[in-house]
Backbone as CSV, one residue per row, in Angstrom:
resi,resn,N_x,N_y,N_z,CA_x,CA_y,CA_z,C_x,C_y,C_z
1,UNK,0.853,-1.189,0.000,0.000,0.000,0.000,0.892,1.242,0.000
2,UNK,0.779,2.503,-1.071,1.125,3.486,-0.990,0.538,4.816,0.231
3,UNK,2.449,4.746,0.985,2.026,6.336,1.563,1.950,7.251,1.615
4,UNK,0.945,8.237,2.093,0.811,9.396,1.682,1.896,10.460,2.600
5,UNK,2.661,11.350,2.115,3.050,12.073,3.199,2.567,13.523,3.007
6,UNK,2.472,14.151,4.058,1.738,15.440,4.506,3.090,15.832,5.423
7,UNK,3.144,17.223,4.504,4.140,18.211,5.921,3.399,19.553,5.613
8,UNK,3.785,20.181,6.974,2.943,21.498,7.200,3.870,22.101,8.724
9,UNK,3.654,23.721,8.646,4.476,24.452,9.414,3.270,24.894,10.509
10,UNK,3.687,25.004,11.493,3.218,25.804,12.685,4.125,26.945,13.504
11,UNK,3.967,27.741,14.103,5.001,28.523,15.053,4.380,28.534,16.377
12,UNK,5.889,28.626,16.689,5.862,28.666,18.241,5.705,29.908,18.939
13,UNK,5.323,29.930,20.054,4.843,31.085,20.643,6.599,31.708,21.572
14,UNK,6.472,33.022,21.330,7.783,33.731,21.594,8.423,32.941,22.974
15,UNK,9.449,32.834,22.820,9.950,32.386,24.416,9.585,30.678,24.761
16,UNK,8.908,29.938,24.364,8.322,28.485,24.890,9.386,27.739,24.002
17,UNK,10.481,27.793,23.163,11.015,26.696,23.085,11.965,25.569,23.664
18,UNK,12.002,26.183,25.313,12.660,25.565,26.341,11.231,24.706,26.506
19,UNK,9.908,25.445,27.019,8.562,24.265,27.190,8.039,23.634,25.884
20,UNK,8.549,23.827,25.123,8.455,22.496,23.664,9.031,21.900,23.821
21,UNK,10.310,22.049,24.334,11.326,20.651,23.937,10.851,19.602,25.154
22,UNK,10.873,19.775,26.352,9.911,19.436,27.842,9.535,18.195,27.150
23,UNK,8.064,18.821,26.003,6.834,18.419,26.130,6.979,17.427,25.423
24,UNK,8.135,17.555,24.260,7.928,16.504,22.863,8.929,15.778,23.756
25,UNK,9.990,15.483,24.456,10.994,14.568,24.542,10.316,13.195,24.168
26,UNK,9.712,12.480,24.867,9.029,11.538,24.605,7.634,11.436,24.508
27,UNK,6.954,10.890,23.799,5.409,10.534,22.849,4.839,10.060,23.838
28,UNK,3.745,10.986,24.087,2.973,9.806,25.163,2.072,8.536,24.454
29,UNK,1.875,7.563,25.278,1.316,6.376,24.774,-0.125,6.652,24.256
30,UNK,-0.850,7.785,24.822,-2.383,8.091,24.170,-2.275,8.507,22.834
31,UNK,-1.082,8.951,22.743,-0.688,9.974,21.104,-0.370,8.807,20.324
32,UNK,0.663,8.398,20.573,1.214,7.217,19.605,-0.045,5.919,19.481
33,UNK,-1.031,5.773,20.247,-1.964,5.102,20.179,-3.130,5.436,18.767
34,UNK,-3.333,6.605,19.163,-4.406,7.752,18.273,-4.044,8.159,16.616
35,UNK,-2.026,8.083,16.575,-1.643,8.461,15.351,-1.624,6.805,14.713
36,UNK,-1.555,6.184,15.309,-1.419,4.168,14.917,-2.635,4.268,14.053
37,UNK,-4.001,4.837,15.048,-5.196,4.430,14.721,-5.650,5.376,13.167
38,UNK,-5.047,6.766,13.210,-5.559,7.382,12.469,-4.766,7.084,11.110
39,UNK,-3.866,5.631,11.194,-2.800,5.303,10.278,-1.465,6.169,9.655
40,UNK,-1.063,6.903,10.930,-0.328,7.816,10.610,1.217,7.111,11.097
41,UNK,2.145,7.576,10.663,3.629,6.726,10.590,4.743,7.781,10.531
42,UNK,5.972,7.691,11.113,7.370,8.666,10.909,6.962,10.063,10.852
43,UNK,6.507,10.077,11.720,5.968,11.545,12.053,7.121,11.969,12.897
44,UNK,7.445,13.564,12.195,8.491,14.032,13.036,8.541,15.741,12.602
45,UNK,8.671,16.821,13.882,8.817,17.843,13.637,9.738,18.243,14.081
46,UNK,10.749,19.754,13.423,11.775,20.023,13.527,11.487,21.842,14.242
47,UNK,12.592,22.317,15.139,12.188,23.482,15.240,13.193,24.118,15.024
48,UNK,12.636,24.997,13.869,14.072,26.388,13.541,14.157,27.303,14.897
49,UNK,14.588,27.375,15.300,15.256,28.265,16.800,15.240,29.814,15.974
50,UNK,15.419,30.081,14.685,15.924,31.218,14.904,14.742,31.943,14.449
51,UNK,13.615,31.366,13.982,12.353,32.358,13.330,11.098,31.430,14.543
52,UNK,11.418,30.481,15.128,10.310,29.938,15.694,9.434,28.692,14.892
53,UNK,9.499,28.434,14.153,8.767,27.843,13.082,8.793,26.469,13.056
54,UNK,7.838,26.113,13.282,7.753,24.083,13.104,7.617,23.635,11.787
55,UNK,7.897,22.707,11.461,7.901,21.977,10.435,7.752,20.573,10.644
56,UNK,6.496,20.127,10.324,6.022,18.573,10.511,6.190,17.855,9.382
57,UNK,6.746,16.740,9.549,6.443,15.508,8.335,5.560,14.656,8.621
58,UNK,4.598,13.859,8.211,4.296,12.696,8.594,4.345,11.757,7.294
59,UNK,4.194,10.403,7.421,3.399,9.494,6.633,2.227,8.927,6.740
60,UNK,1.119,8.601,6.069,0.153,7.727,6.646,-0.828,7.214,5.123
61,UNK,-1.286,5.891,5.921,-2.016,5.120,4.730,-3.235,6.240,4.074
62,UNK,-3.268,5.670,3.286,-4.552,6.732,2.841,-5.901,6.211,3.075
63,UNK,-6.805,7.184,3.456,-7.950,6.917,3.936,-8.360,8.228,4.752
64,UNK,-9.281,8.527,3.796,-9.706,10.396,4.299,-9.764,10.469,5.737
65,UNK,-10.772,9.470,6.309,-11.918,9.513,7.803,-10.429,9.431,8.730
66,UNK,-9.602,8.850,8.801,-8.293,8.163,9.667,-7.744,9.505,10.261
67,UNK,-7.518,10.794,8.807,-6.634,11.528,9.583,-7.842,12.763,10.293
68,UNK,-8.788,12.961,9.269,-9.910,13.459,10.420,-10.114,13.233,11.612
69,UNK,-10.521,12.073,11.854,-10.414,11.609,13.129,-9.703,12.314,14.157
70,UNK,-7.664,11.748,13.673,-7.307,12.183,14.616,-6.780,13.589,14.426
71,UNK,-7.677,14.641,13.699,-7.369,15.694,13.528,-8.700,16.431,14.714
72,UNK,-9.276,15.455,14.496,-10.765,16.193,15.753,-10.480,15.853,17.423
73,UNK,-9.736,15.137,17.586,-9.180,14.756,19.308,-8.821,16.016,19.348
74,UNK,-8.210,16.749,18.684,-6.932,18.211,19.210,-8.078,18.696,20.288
């Protein structure tokens, strides 16, 4: 089965990239449970330090409802 990959940017709020790094060190088991389910895979975001700016990759099977899903938990 072919995967789909999706990347997309977010920013960080001025000053919190000491409480980002905190938060992402390790995946909690409800997340990694929820991205399994919504068939999502090698998901990984990077943070430019010097503009603030996230940058997500993911992979995941295709199937519209999967990433909805876990796009509606947020």
């Amino acid at each position: 089965m072919e995967m789909e990959q999706i990347a997309f940017r977010m920013r960080l709020n001025p000053g919190q990239a000491a409480e980002y790094e905190r938060r992402h060190r390790a995946i909690w088991p409800e997340l990694a449970a929820q991205l399994k389910e919504a068939g999502i895979s090698d998901y990984s975001i990077f943070l430019d330090e010097q503009d603030g700016s996230l940058f997500a990759v993911l992979r995941r099977r295709p199937g519209p409802s999967r990433w909805t899903r876990c796009r509606s938990r947020r």
